Coordinates of C-alpha atoms in Angstrom, one line a residue:
Chain A
M181 CA -25.9 -15.3 -96.7
S182 CA -24.4 -11.9 -97.4
L183 CA -25.6 -9.0 -95.3
V184 CA -23.7 -6.5 -97.3
G185 CA -25.1 -6.8 -100.9
K186 CA -28.8 -6.9 -100.3
P187 CA -30.5 -4.4 -98.0
L188 CA -32.8 -6.1 -95.5
S189 CA -36.4 -5.5 -96.0
P190 CA -37.8 -3.1 -93.5
Q191 CA -40.8 -5.4 -92.8
R192 CA -38.5 -8.2 -91.9
R193 CA -36.4 -5.9 -89.8
R194 CA -39.5 -4.7 -88.0
F195 CA -40.8 -8.3 -87.5
L196 CA -37.5 -9.4 -86.0
Q197 CA -37.3 -6.4 -83.8
D198 CA -40.9 -6.9 -82.5
S199 CA -40.3 -10.6 -81.9
A200 CA -37.1 -9.9 -80.1
R201 CA -38.8 -7.3 -78.0
A202 CA -41.7 -9.6 -77.1
A203 CA -39.5 -12.6 -76.4
G204 CA -37.3 -10.5 -74.2
G205 CA -40.3 -9.2 -72.3
C206 CA -41.6 -12.8 -71.9
L207 CA -38.2 -13.9 -70.6
V208 CA -38.3 -11.3 -67.9
A209 CA -42.0 -12.0 -67.0
G210 CA -41.4 -15.7 -67.2
S211 CA -38.4 -15.5 -64.9
L212 CA -40.4 -13.5 -62.3
L213 CA -43.2 -16.0 -62.5
A214 CA -40.8 -18.9 -62.1
Y215 CA -39.2 -17.1 -59.1
L216 CA -42.7 -16.7 -57.6
G217 CA -43.3 -20.4 -58.2
R218 CA -40.1 -21.3 -56.3
D219 CA -41.2 -19.1 -53.4
A220 CA -44.6 -20.7 -53.4
R221 CA -43.1 -24.1 -52.8
A222 CA -41.7 -23.0 -49.5
L223 CA -44.4 -24.5 -47.3
P224 CA -44.1 -23.4 -43.7
A225 CA -43.3 -26.3 -41.3
E226 CA -46.5 -25.8 -39.3
A227 CA -48.7 -25.9 -42.4
L228 CA -50.0 -29.4 -43.1
R229 CA -51.6 -30.5 -46.4
P230 CA -54.9 -32.4 -46.3
P231 CA -54.8 -36.2 -46.2
G232 CA -53.7 -37.9 -49.4
A233 CA -52.0 -34.8 -50.7
V234 CA -49.4 -35.7 -53.4
P235 CA -45.8 -34.8 -52.5
E236 CA -45.3 -31.1 -52.1
D237 CA -43.1 -30.9 -55.2
D238 CA -46.1 -32.1 -57.3
F239 CA -48.9 -30.4 -55.3
L240 CA -48.7 -27.0 -56.9
G241 CA -49.0 -28.6 -60.4
A242 CA -51.9 -30.7 -59.4
C243 CA -54.0 -28.5 -57.1
I244 CA -56.3 -26.0 -59.0
R245 CA -57.2 -24.2 -55.8
C246 CA -60.9 -24.7 -56.2
G247 CA -61.6 -25.1 -52.5
L248 CA -63.9 -28.1 -52.8
C249 CA -61.9 -30.0 -50.2
V250 CA -62.3 -27.1 -47.8
R251 CA -66.1 -27.1 -48.4
D252 CA -66.5 -30.8 -47.7
C253 CA -64.3 -30.8 -44.5
P254 CA -67.0 -31.3 -41.7
Y255 CA -64.7 -29.9 -39.0
D256 CA -63.6 -26.7 -40.7
T257 CA -60.1 -28.0 -40.4
L258 CA -59.0 -27.1 -43.9
K259 CA -58.6 -23.5 -45.1
L260 CA -57.4 -21.9 -48.3
A261 CA -54.3 -19.8 -48.0
E262 CA -55.1 -16.1 -48.5
L263 CA -52.8 -13.8 -50.5
G264 CA -50.3 -12.0 -48.3
V265 CA -51.8 -13.3 -45.1
D266 CA -50.7 -17.0 -45.0
A267 CA -47.2 -18.0 -46.0
V268 CA -48.7 -20.9 -48.0
A269 CA -49.1 -20.7 -51.8
T270 CA -52.2 -18.6 -52.4
G271 CA -55.4 -20.6 -52.6
T272 CA -54.0 -24.0 -51.7
P273 CA -55.6 -26.0 -48.9
Y274 CA -53.8 -26.5 -45.6
F275 CA -54.4 -26.7 -41.9
I276 CA -52.5 -25.8 -38.7
A277 CA -52.7 -28.7 -36.2
R278 CA -52.6 -26.5 -33.1
D279 CA -55.6 -24.5 -34.4
V280 CA -57.9 -27.3 -35.8
P281 CA -56.4 -30.7 -36.2
C282 CA -57.6 -33.3 -38.8
E283 CA -60.3 -35.5 -37.2
M284 CA -59.5 -38.3 -39.6
C285 CA -63.0 -38.9 -41.0
E286 CA -63.4 -42.5 -42.2
D287 CA -64.9 -41.6 -45.5
I288 CA -62.2 -38.9 -46.1
P289 CA -64.6 -36.3 -47.7
C290 CA -61.8 -33.9 -48.7
V291 CA -60.1 -36.6 -50.8
A292 CA -63.5 -37.5 -52.3
A293 CA -64.1 -33.9 -53.2
C294 CA -60.8 -33.2 -55.0
P295 CA -61.5 -33.1 -58.7
T296 CA -57.9 -33.3 -59.9
G297 CA -56.3 -35.9 -57.7
A298 CA -54.1 -33.5 -55.9
L299 CA -55.5 -35.4 -53.0
D300 CA -54.9 -38.9 -54.1
K301 CA -58.0 -41.1 -54.4
G302 CA -55.6 -44.0 -53.7
L303 CA -55.9 -43.2 -50.0
Q304 CA -58.7 -45.5 -49.0
D305 CA -58.0 -45.9 -45.3
I306 CA -57.5 -42.7 -43.3
D307 CA -55.0 -44.6 -41.1
D308 CA -52.7 -44.7 -44.1
A309 CA -52.7 -40.9 -44.4
R310 CA -49.3 -39.3 -43.9
M311 CA -49.9 -35.6 -43.4
G312 CA -46.8 -35.2 -41.2
V313 CA -45.2 -36.9 -38.3
A314 CA -45.7 -36.0 -34.6
V315 CA -42.5 -35.3 -32.8
L316 CA -42.0 -34.8 -29.1
V317 CA -39.9 -31.7 -29.7
D318 CA -39.4 -30.6 -26.1
Q319 CA -38.6 -33.3 -23.6
E320 CA -37.5 -30.7 -21.1
N321 CA -41.1 -29.3 -20.8
C322 CA -43.1 -32.4 -21.5
L323 CA -45.0 -33.2 -18.3
N324 CA -44.6 -36.9 -18.8
F325 CA -40.8 -36.5 -19.1
L326 CA -40.9 -34.5 -15.9
G327 CA -42.4 -37.6 -14.2
L328 CA -46.0 -36.6 -14.2
R329 CA -48.8 -38.7 -15.7
C330 CA -50.2 -36.2 -18.1
D331 CA -50.6 -38.7 -20.9
V332 CA -53.0 -36.4 -22.9
C333 CA -51.2 -36.8 -26.3
Y334 CA -51.2 -40.6 -25.8
R335 CA -54.9 -40.7 -24.7
V336 CA -56.2 -38.5 -27.6
C337 CA -54.3 -40.2 -30.4
P338 CA -56.7 -41.8 -32.8
V339 CA -54.2 -44.6 -33.4
I340 CA -53.6 -45.0 -29.6
D341 CA -51.0 -47.6 -28.6
E342 CA -49.7 -47.8 -32.2
A343 CA -48.8 -44.2 -33.2
I344 CA -48.0 -43.1 -29.7
T345 CA -47.0 -45.5 -26.9
L346 CA -45.9 -44.8 -23.4
E347 CA -42.4 -46.2 -22.8
L348 CA -41.6 -46.9 -19.2
S349 CA -38.2 -46.1 -17.7
H350 CA -36.7 -45.3 -14.3
N351 CA -36.9 -41.8 -13.0
D352 CA -33.3 -41.1 -12.0
R353 CA -34.2 -37.7 -10.5
S354 CA -36.6 -39.0 -7.8
G355 CA -34.8 -42.3 -7.7
H356 CA -38.0 -44.3 -7.0
H357 CA -40.6 -43.2 -9.7
A358 CA -41.2 -44.0 -13.3
I359 CA -41.2 -41.9 -16.5
F360 CA -43.9 -42.8 -19.0
A361 CA -42.3 -41.3 -22.1
P362 CA -44.8 -40.6 -25.0
T363 CA -43.1 -42.2 -27.9
V364 CA -44.2 -41.6 -31.5
H365 CA -43.9 -44.5 -34.0
A366 CA -43.7 -42.8 -37.4
D367 CA -44.8 -45.8 -39.4
R368 CA -48.3 -45.5 -37.7
C369 CA -48.6 -41.8 -37.2
T370 CA -50.9 -40.1 -39.7
G371 CA -49.9 -36.5 -38.7
C372 CA -53.5 -35.6 -37.9
G373 CA -52.3 -33.3 -35.2
V374 CA -54.8 -34.1 -32.4
C375 CA -51.8 -34.7 -30.0
E376 CA -50.4 -31.2 -30.8
K377 CA -53.8 -29.6 -30.5
S378 CA -54.4 -31.3 -27.1
C379 CA -51.0 -30.7 -25.5
V380 CA -51.8 -28.9 -22.2
L381 CA -48.7 -26.7 -22.3
P382 CA -49.1 -23.1 -23.5
E383 CA -46.8 -24.1 -26.4
A384 CA -47.2 -27.7 -27.4
A385 CA -44.3 -30.0 -26.5
I386 CA -45.4 -32.4 -29.2
K387 CA -45.7 -31.0 -32.7
V388 CA -46.6 -32.4 -36.1
L389 CA -43.9 -31.7 -38.6
P390 CA -43.6 -32.5 -42.3
A391 CA -41.8 -35.8 -42.8
R392 CA -38.9 -34.0 -44.4
L393 CA -38.2 -32.3 -41.1
A394 CA -39.3 -34.9 -38.7
R395 CA -37.5 -37.9 -40.0
G396 CA -34.0 -39.0 -40.8
N397 CA -33.4 -41.6 -43.4
S398 CA -31.1 -44.6 -43.1
A399 CA -28.7 -45.3 -45.9
E400 CA -30.0 -47.7 -48.6
H401 CA -27.4 -50.3 -48.0
Y402 CA -27.9 -50.6 -44.2
R403 CA -29.4 -53.9 -43.0
K404 CA -30.4 -54.6 -39.5
G405 CA -28.8 -58.0 -38.8
W406 CA -31.3 -59.0 -36.1
E407 CA -34.2 -58.3 -38.4
E408 CA -32.8 -60.2 -41.3
K409 CA -31.9 -63.1 -39.0
A410 CA -35.5 -63.2 -37.6
E411 CA -36.9 -63.1 -41.1
K412 CA -34.8 -65.9 -42.3
G413 CA -35.1 -67.9 -39.0
G414 CA -31.4 -68.6 -38.8
P415 CA -28.0 -67.3 -39.4
L416 CA -27.6 -65.4 -42.7
V417 CA -24.5 -67.2 -43.7
E418 CA -24.7 -71.0 -43.6
G419 CA -22.0 -73.0 -42.1
I420 CA -20.7 -70.5 -39.6
I421 CA -19.7 -72.2 -36.5
D422 CA -19.8 -70.0 -33.4
L423 CA -16.6 -71.1 -31.8
P424 CA -16.1 -70.5 -28.1
D425 CA -13.8 -67.7 -27.3
R426 CA -10.5 -69.0 -25.9
L427 CA -8.7 -66.6 -23.9
P428 CA -5.4 -67.5 -22.2
G429 CA -5.0 -67.9 -18.5
P430 CA -7.3 -68.2 -15.5
G431 CA -9.6 -65.4 -14.6
A432 CA -10.8 -64.9 -18.2
D433 CA -14.6 -64.9 -18.9
N434 CA -14.4 -68.4 -20.3
L435 CA -15.6 -71.4 -18.5
A436 CA -13.5 -73.7 -20.8
T437 CA -10.4 -72.2 -19.3
P438 CA -9.4 -73.4 -15.9
G439 CA -10.4 -70.8 -13.4
G440 CA -12.6 -69.1 -15.9
Y441 CA -16.2 -67.8 -15.2
E442 CA -19.5 -67.3 -17.0
P443 CA -19.4 -64.4 -19.5
G444 CA -21.1 -61.2 -18.3
Y445 CA -23.7 -61.2 -21.1
N446 CA -25.1 -64.6 -20.0
L447 CA -25.5 -63.6 -16.4
P448 CA -29.1 -63.3 -15.2
G449 CA -30.4 -59.7 -14.9
A450 CA -27.8 -58.3 -17.4
G451 CA -30.5 -57.0 -19.8
Q452 CA -30.6 -57.9 -23.5
Chain B
M225 CA -59.2 16.5 -80.0
T226 CA -62.1 17.7 -82.0
A227 CA -65.3 18.7 -80.4
R228 CA -66.8 15.6 -81.9
T229 CA -64.8 13.1 -80.1
H230 CA -65.4 15.1 -77.0
M231 CA -69.2 14.5 -77.2
P232 CA -70.4 12.3 -74.4
V233 CA -70.3 8.8 -75.6
G234 CA -73.7 7.3 -76.1
H235 CA -75.4 10.6 -75.7
E236 CA -77.4 10.3 -78.9
A237 CA -78.3 6.7 -78.2
R238 CA -79.7 7.8 -74.9
E239 CA -81.8 10.5 -76.5
V240 CA -83.1 8.1 -79.1
K241 CA -83.5 4.9 -77.2
G242 CA -83.9 6.1 -73.6
W243 CA -81.4 5.3 -70.8
V244 CA -82.5 1.7 -70.4
G245 CA -82.4 1.1 -74.1
A246 CA -79.0 2.6 -74.4
H247 CA -77.7 0.4 -71.5
R248 CA -79.5 -2.8 -72.2
F249 CA -76.5 -5.0 -72.7
L250 CA -74.5 -3.3 -70.0
L251 CA -77.4 -4.0 -67.5
L252 CA -77.7 -7.6 -68.7
R253 CA -74.0 -8.1 -68.3
R254 CA -73.9 -6.7 -64.8
F255 CA -76.8 -8.9 -63.9
S256 CA -75.0 -11.9 -65.4
Q257 CA -71.8 -11.0 -63.4
V258 CA -73.7 -10.6 -60.2
F259 CA -75.7 -13.8 -60.9
F260 CA -72.7 -16.0 -61.4
L261 CA -71.0 -14.5 -58.3
A262 CA -74.2 -14.9 -56.3
L263 CA -74.4 -18.6 -57.2
F264 CA -71.0 -19.1 -55.6
L265 CA -71.8 -16.8 -52.6
L266 CA -75.2 -18.3 -51.7
G267 CA -73.4 -21.3 -50.1
P268 CA -70.9 -19.6 -47.8
W269 CA -73.2 -16.6 -47.0
F270 CA -76.6 -18.2 -46.6
G271 CA -76.0 -21.9 -46.6
I272 CA -77.7 -22.5 -49.9
W273 CA -75.3 -24.8 -51.6
I274 CA -76.1 -24.6 -55.3
V275 CA -72.6 -24.2 -56.4
K276 CA -69.5 -25.2 -54.4
G277 CA -65.9 -24.1 -55.2
T278 CA -64.6 -21.2 -57.2
L279 CA -64.2 -20.3 -60.9
A280 CA -61.1 -22.5 -61.0
G281 CA -63.2 -25.6 -60.3
S282 CA -66.7 -26.1 -59.0
L283 CA -69.5 -28.6 -58.3
T284 CA -73.1 -27.6 -59.1
L285 CA -75.9 -29.3 -57.3
D286 CA -73.5 -32.1 -56.4
V287 CA -73.5 -33.4 -59.9
L288 CA -72.1 -31.0 -62.5
P289 CA -68.4 -30.5 -62.3
L290 CA -66.8 -27.5 -64.0
T291 CA -63.1 -26.8 -64.3
D292 CA -61.3 -23.9 -65.8
P293 CA -59.7 -25.4 -69.0
F294 CA -56.7 -23.0 -68.9
I295 CA -55.8 -24.0 -65.4
L296 CA -56.2 -27.6 -66.4
L297 CA -54.0 -27.2 -69.4
Q298 CA -51.3 -25.6 -67.2
G299 CA -51.6 -28.6 -64.8
L300 CA -51.2 -30.9 -67.7
V301 CA -48.0 -29.3 -69.0
A302 CA -46.8 -29.1 -65.4
G303 CA -46.9 -32.9 -65.4
H304 CA -50.0 -33.8 -63.5
W305 CA -52.6 -35.9 -65.2
P306 CA -55.9 -35.0 -63.4
E307 CA -58.7 -37.2 -62.3
M308 CA -61.6 -37.8 -64.7
T309 CA -63.9 -35.3 -62.7
A310 CA -61.6 -32.4 -63.6
L311 CA -61.2 -33.5 -67.2
I312 CA -65.0 -33.8 -67.7
G313 CA -65.5 -30.4 -66.0
G314 CA -62.9 -28.8 -68.2
L315 CA -64.4 -30.4 -71.4
I316 CA -67.9 -29.0 -70.5
V317 CA -66.5 -25.5 -70.1
L318 CA -64.4 -25.8 -73.2
V319 CA -67.3 -26.9 -75.4
A320 CA -69.7 -24.4 -73.9
Y321 CA -67.4 -21.4 -74.6
A322 CA -66.3 -22.8 -78.0
L323 CA -70.0 -22.6 -78.9
I324 CA -71.2 -19.4 -77.4
G325 CA -67.9 -17.4 -77.7
G326 CA -64.8 -17.8 -75.7
R327 CA -64.5 -14.2 -74.5
V328 CA -68.1 -14.2 -73.4
Y329 CA -66.4 -15.4 -70.2
C330 CA -64.5 -12.1 -70.0
S331 CA -67.5 -9.8 -70.3
W332 CA -70.3 -11.8 -68.8
V333 CA -68.7 -13.9 -66.0
C334 CA -65.2 -12.6 -65.1
P335 CA -65.2 -10.7 -61.8
I336 CA -62.3 -8.5 -62.9
N337 CA -64.4 -7.1 -65.8
P338 CA -66.4 -4.7 -63.6
V339 CA -63.0 -3.4 -62.2
T340 CA -61.5 -2.7 -65.6
D341 CA -64.8 -1.4 -66.9
A342 CA -64.9 1.1 -64.0
A343 CA -61.3 2.1 -64.8
H344 CA -62.2 2.7 -68.4
W345 CA -65.3 4.7 -67.4
L346 CA -63.2 6.9 -65.2
H347 CA -60.5 7.0 -67.8
R348 CA -63.0 8.5 -70.3
R349 CA -64.5 10.9 -67.8
L350 CA -61.0 12.2 -66.9
D351 CA -60.1 12.3 -70.6
L352 CA -56.8 10.7 -69.9
P353 CA -54.3 9.7 -72.7
K354 CA -54.4 6.1 -73.7
G355 CA -50.9 5.6 -72.4
W356 CA -48.8 2.5 -72.9
Q357 CA -50.3 0.4 -75.6
P358 CA -48.4 -2.8 -76.2
K359 CA -49.5 -4.9 -79.1
R360 CA -52.7 -6.9 -78.7
S361 CA -50.6 -10.0 -79.4
T362 CA -48.7 -9.4 -76.1
R363 CA -51.3 -11.6 -74.3
L364 CA -50.6 -14.5 -76.6
W365 CA -46.9 -14.2 -75.8
I366 CA -47.8 -14.2 -72.1
L367 CA -50.0 -17.2 -72.7
A368 CA -47.1 -19.1 -74.2
T369 CA -44.8 -17.9 -71.4
V370 CA -47.2 -19.1 -68.8
L371 CA -47.3 -22.6 -70.4
I372 CA -43.6 -22.8 -70.7
V373 CA -43.0 -21.7 -67.1
S374 CA -45.6 -24.3 -66.0
A375 CA -43.8 -27.0 -67.9
L376 CA -40.4 -26.0 -66.5
T377 CA -41.3 -25.5 -62.9
G378 CA -44.1 -28.1 -62.5
V379 CA -46.3 -25.4 -60.9
I380 CA -49.6 -24.1 -62.3
A381 CA -47.9 -20.8 -63.1
W382 CA -50.6 -18.3 -63.8
E383 CA -52.4 -19.2 -60.6
L384 CA -49.6 -17.6 -58.7
V385 CA -50.8 -14.2 -60.0
N386 CA -54.1 -14.7 -61.7
P387 CA -56.3 -11.8 -60.4
I388 CA -59.5 -13.4 -61.7
T389 CA -59.4 -16.5 -59.6
M390 CA -57.8 -14.6 -56.7
L391 CA -60.6 -12.0 -56.6
H392 CA -63.3 -14.7 -56.9
R393 CA -61.7 -16.9 -54.3
G394 CA -61.2 -13.8 -52.2
L395 CA -64.9 -13.1 -52.3
V396 CA -66.0 -16.7 -51.7
F397 CA -63.3 -17.8 -49.2
G398 CA -61.4 -14.9 -47.7
M399 CA -59.9 -11.8 -49.2
G400 CA -56.4 -11.4 -47.7
F401 CA -54.6 -8.8 -49.7
V402 CA -56.3 -9.5 -53.0
W403 CA -57.9 -6.1 -52.8
A404 CA -54.5 -4.6 -53.3
M405 CA -54.1 -6.5 -56.5
V406 CA -57.5 -5.3 -57.7
V407 CA -56.6 -1.7 -56.9
A408 CA -53.3 -2.3 -58.8
I409 CA -55.2 -3.4 -61.9
F410 CA -57.6 -0.5 -61.6
V411 CA -54.8 2.0 -61.4
F412 CA -52.9 0.2 -64.2
D413 CA -55.9 0.5 -66.5
L414 CA -56.7 4.0 -65.4
F415 CA -53.3 5.7 -65.6
V416 CA -50.8 3.3 -67.3
A417 CA -52.6 1.6 -70.1
R418 CA -56.1 2.1 -71.4
H419 CA -57.7 -1.4 -71.6
G420 CA -54.3 -2.5 -70.5
W421 CA -55.1 -5.6 -68.5
C422 CA -58.0 -7.3 -70.3
G423 CA -57.1 -6.0 -73.7
H424 CA -53.3 -6.6 -73.8
I425 CA -52.0 -8.6 -70.9
C426 CA -54.4 -11.2 -69.5
P427 CA -53.5 -14.7 -70.9
V428 CA -56.8 -16.1 -69.6
G429 CA -58.7 -13.8 -72.0
A430 CA -56.3 -14.8 -74.8
F431 CA -56.9 -18.5 -74.0
Y432 CA -60.7 -18.1 -74.1
G433 CA -60.4 -16.0 -77.3
L434 CA -58.6 -19.0 -78.9
I435 CA -61.2 -21.4 -77.7
G436 CA -64.0 -19.3 -79.1
A437 CA -62.3 -18.5 -82.4
K438 CA -65.1 -20.2 -84.3
S439 CA -67.9 -19.7 -81.9
L440 CA -71.5 -19.2 -83.0
L441 CA -72.7 -16.2 -81.1
R442 CA -71.5 -13.0 -82.9
V443 CA -72.2 -9.3 -83.2
S444 CA -72.9 -8.2 -86.7
A445 CA -72.9 -4.7 -88.2
T446 CA -75.9 -5.7 -90.2
N447 CA -77.2 -2.2 -90.6
R448 CA -73.8 -0.7 -91.4
A449 CA -75.3 1.4 -94.2
A450 CA -77.0 3.5 -91.5
C451 CA -73.7 4.3 -89.7
D452 CA -73.3 8.0 -89.2
D453 CA -69.7 7.8 -88.2
C454 CA -70.3 9.0 -84.6
M455 CA -67.5 6.7 -83.4
D456 CA -69.3 5.9 -80.2
C457 CA -68.9 2.2 -80.7
Y458 CA -65.1 2.6 -81.1
A459 CA -65.1 4.6 -77.9
V460 CA -66.8 2.0 -75.7
C461 CA -65.5 -1.1 -77.3
P462 CA -62.7 -2.7 -75.2
E463 CA -61.3 -4.4 -78.3
N464 CA -62.1 -1.7 -80.9
Q465 CA -59.7 -3.1 -83.5
V466 CA -62.4 -5.7 -84.2
I467 CA -65.1 -3.3 -85.4
S468 CA -63.6 -1.8 -88.6
P469 CA -63.5 -5.0 -90.7
A470 CA -67.2 -5.5 -90.1
L471 CA -68.4 -2.0 -90.0
K472 CA -66.2 -0.4 -92.7
G473 CA -65.7 -3.5 -94.8
K474 CA -66.1 -3.2 -98.6
P475 CA -69.6 -3.9 -100.0
G476 CA -69.9 -7.6 -100.2
S477 CA -67.7 -8.3 -97.2
S478 CA -69.2 -10.0 -94.1
P479 CA -70.7 -7.6 -91.6
L480 CA -70.0 -10.1 -88.8
I481 CA -67.4 -9.3 -86.2
L482 CA -65.5 -12.5 -86.4
S483 CA -62.3 -11.6 -84.5
P484 CA -61.8 -13.9 -81.5
D485 CA -60.9 -10.7 -79.5
C486 CA -64.5 -9.6 -79.5
T487 CA -65.9 -10.2 -76.0
T488 CA -69.6 -10.1 -77.2
C489 CA -70.3 -7.5 -74.5
G490 CA -72.8 -5.8 -76.7
R491 CA -71.9 -2.2 -75.7
C492 CA -71.6 -1.3 -79.4
I493 CA -75.3 -2.3 -79.8
D494 CA -76.2 -0.2 -76.8
V495 CA -74.4 3.0 -77.8
C496 CA -75.4 3.1 -81.4
S497 CA -78.3 5.5 -82.0
V498 CA -79.1 4.1 -85.4
D499 CA -78.9 0.4 -84.4
V500 CA -76.2 -0.7 -86.8
F501 CA -75.3 -3.7 -84.7
K502 CA -77.2 -6.7 -83.5
L503 CA -76.4 -10.0 -81.8
T504 CA -76.7 -12.9 -84.1
H505 CA -75.0 -16.2 -85.1
R506 CA -71.9 -16.5 -87.3
F507 CA -73.8 -17.8 -90.3
D508 CA -76.1 -14.8 -90.5
D509 CA -74.2 -12.5 -92.7
A510 CA -77.2 -10.7 -94.0
V511 CA -76.7 -7.0 -94.6
V512 CA -79.5 -4.5 -94.6
A513 CA -79.6 -3.1 -98.2
P514 CA -78.1 0.4 -98.4
P515 CA -81.0 2.8 -98.5
D516 CA -81.6 5.2 -101.3
P517 CA -78.7 7.6 -101.6
A518 CA -81.1 10.5 -101.0
A519 CA -82.2 9.0 -97.7
A520 CA -78.7 8.4 -96.5
P521 CA -78.3 9.4 -92.9
Q522 CA -76.8 12.8 -92.3
T523 CA -73.4 12.6 -90.7
R524 CA -73.7 13.9 -87.2
A525 CA -73.1 17.5 -86.7
A526 CA -70.4 18.5 -84.2
R527 CA -71.8 20.0 -81.1
P528 CA -69.9 22.1 -78.6
V529 CA -69.1 20.2 -75.4

């Protein structure tokens, strides 16, 4: 098409100019909006989503910010983020465990109230909720780690003895006492936050964190030999003969060798 | 400006019909706006739970779900297929506004409307210039942008800034700094752009306009023969480009205001001293026969301010 021979019609020129102007404006406005959207995704670590919430990446596309979950929460745990006050995306529901934890209602009214499925109706049993993971973040201040029997986080846990257990070990400091270490088992912890709320310290030593912060992740190809062996009920590779170790000379940990002795790992009281 | 355009808008209508008669639709609209807001506030303020939720999504009497279809559409393009409750709620709202008129939402329900109405009232009182007037189609461009951003980011994009749901949620749940946003819109409409937000920018209004493009409830310039060119309807109308085709159409053309931009606010009916306009349905294109030329109304004489 030759631009030289035929003069462009002024209407067309006008139309193209207007369209370019509008499209340019939209590009700027759209970029700002997308930027705001990216900021809105940055959920503070202490802000927990209600039970059954879809992953945070999908949540802002699923939640219409109607507040029905907040209305049906019988313990006033949930609240809607307010513009410029809370660092959570405006109008979306969240709770701070240290303020009001989730009481884990059996009928999960917040999930039932959600009209869009941002809180997934697939969550039938509140024990399957994963709002976050409790982490004993400060062993240096935790009273149990200091050798006391505080035990409060363990006692209040709605999934007691499964989500939090007390692990016994020797108190090296006193030399003749025990330490009952509160230990969280992430596969059972719902992230309700009752432990964090109840921690007696001025600043909780156990905190519920979003799973992305609380947990590591083992590499896909890792296998735990002992688990695989237990599952199979025998050695994983057939036909392997466990030959006795033959070390030369007397004094080696080998009974088959003259002068040898029982290997350390078979001695009574050697652990394992 | 001529002395004529300086005349207080609606002055003549007030003299002819009385104050209440000249503010009938305005009063009805304010009542409607307060009524819908009160429904949402009765629960949190007085424990009377008729309606739970916000304008984005609500549950009435524990049975009737309502969802904002524009928010739902953004969620859909963002990649989330909602539960049936939200879909049914969205459909009910969609059908209701498609029937009665999409932008009826703007002038009879939206909580931002009193804010921009107040800005326009003051704008007229201060006799300010109309300022920045982007094309009316700007809001359609913004509507498209919002949907594209939603699709690209997976976030319901307009809810990041939507002053309508923010103000409503602010009143029902907790204000935060939403008041600053409301002040910003007031100032924008007052000093930067007359009818700027609702008339040019807001994609929610654009969306509801599209929904109600073929709606039943319409204002008609039935009695256009009686028009005395006082221009009061143009002065009060938030979308005054919709008036001319109906009011000044050639003989034989429809007197109905069919533009989807019309919010059916009825202010034109209020301020008209000779009752040119009336609220009717879209199939009623009756025109009052032009009276005898001798009896034609006198064009209004200019009066000093």
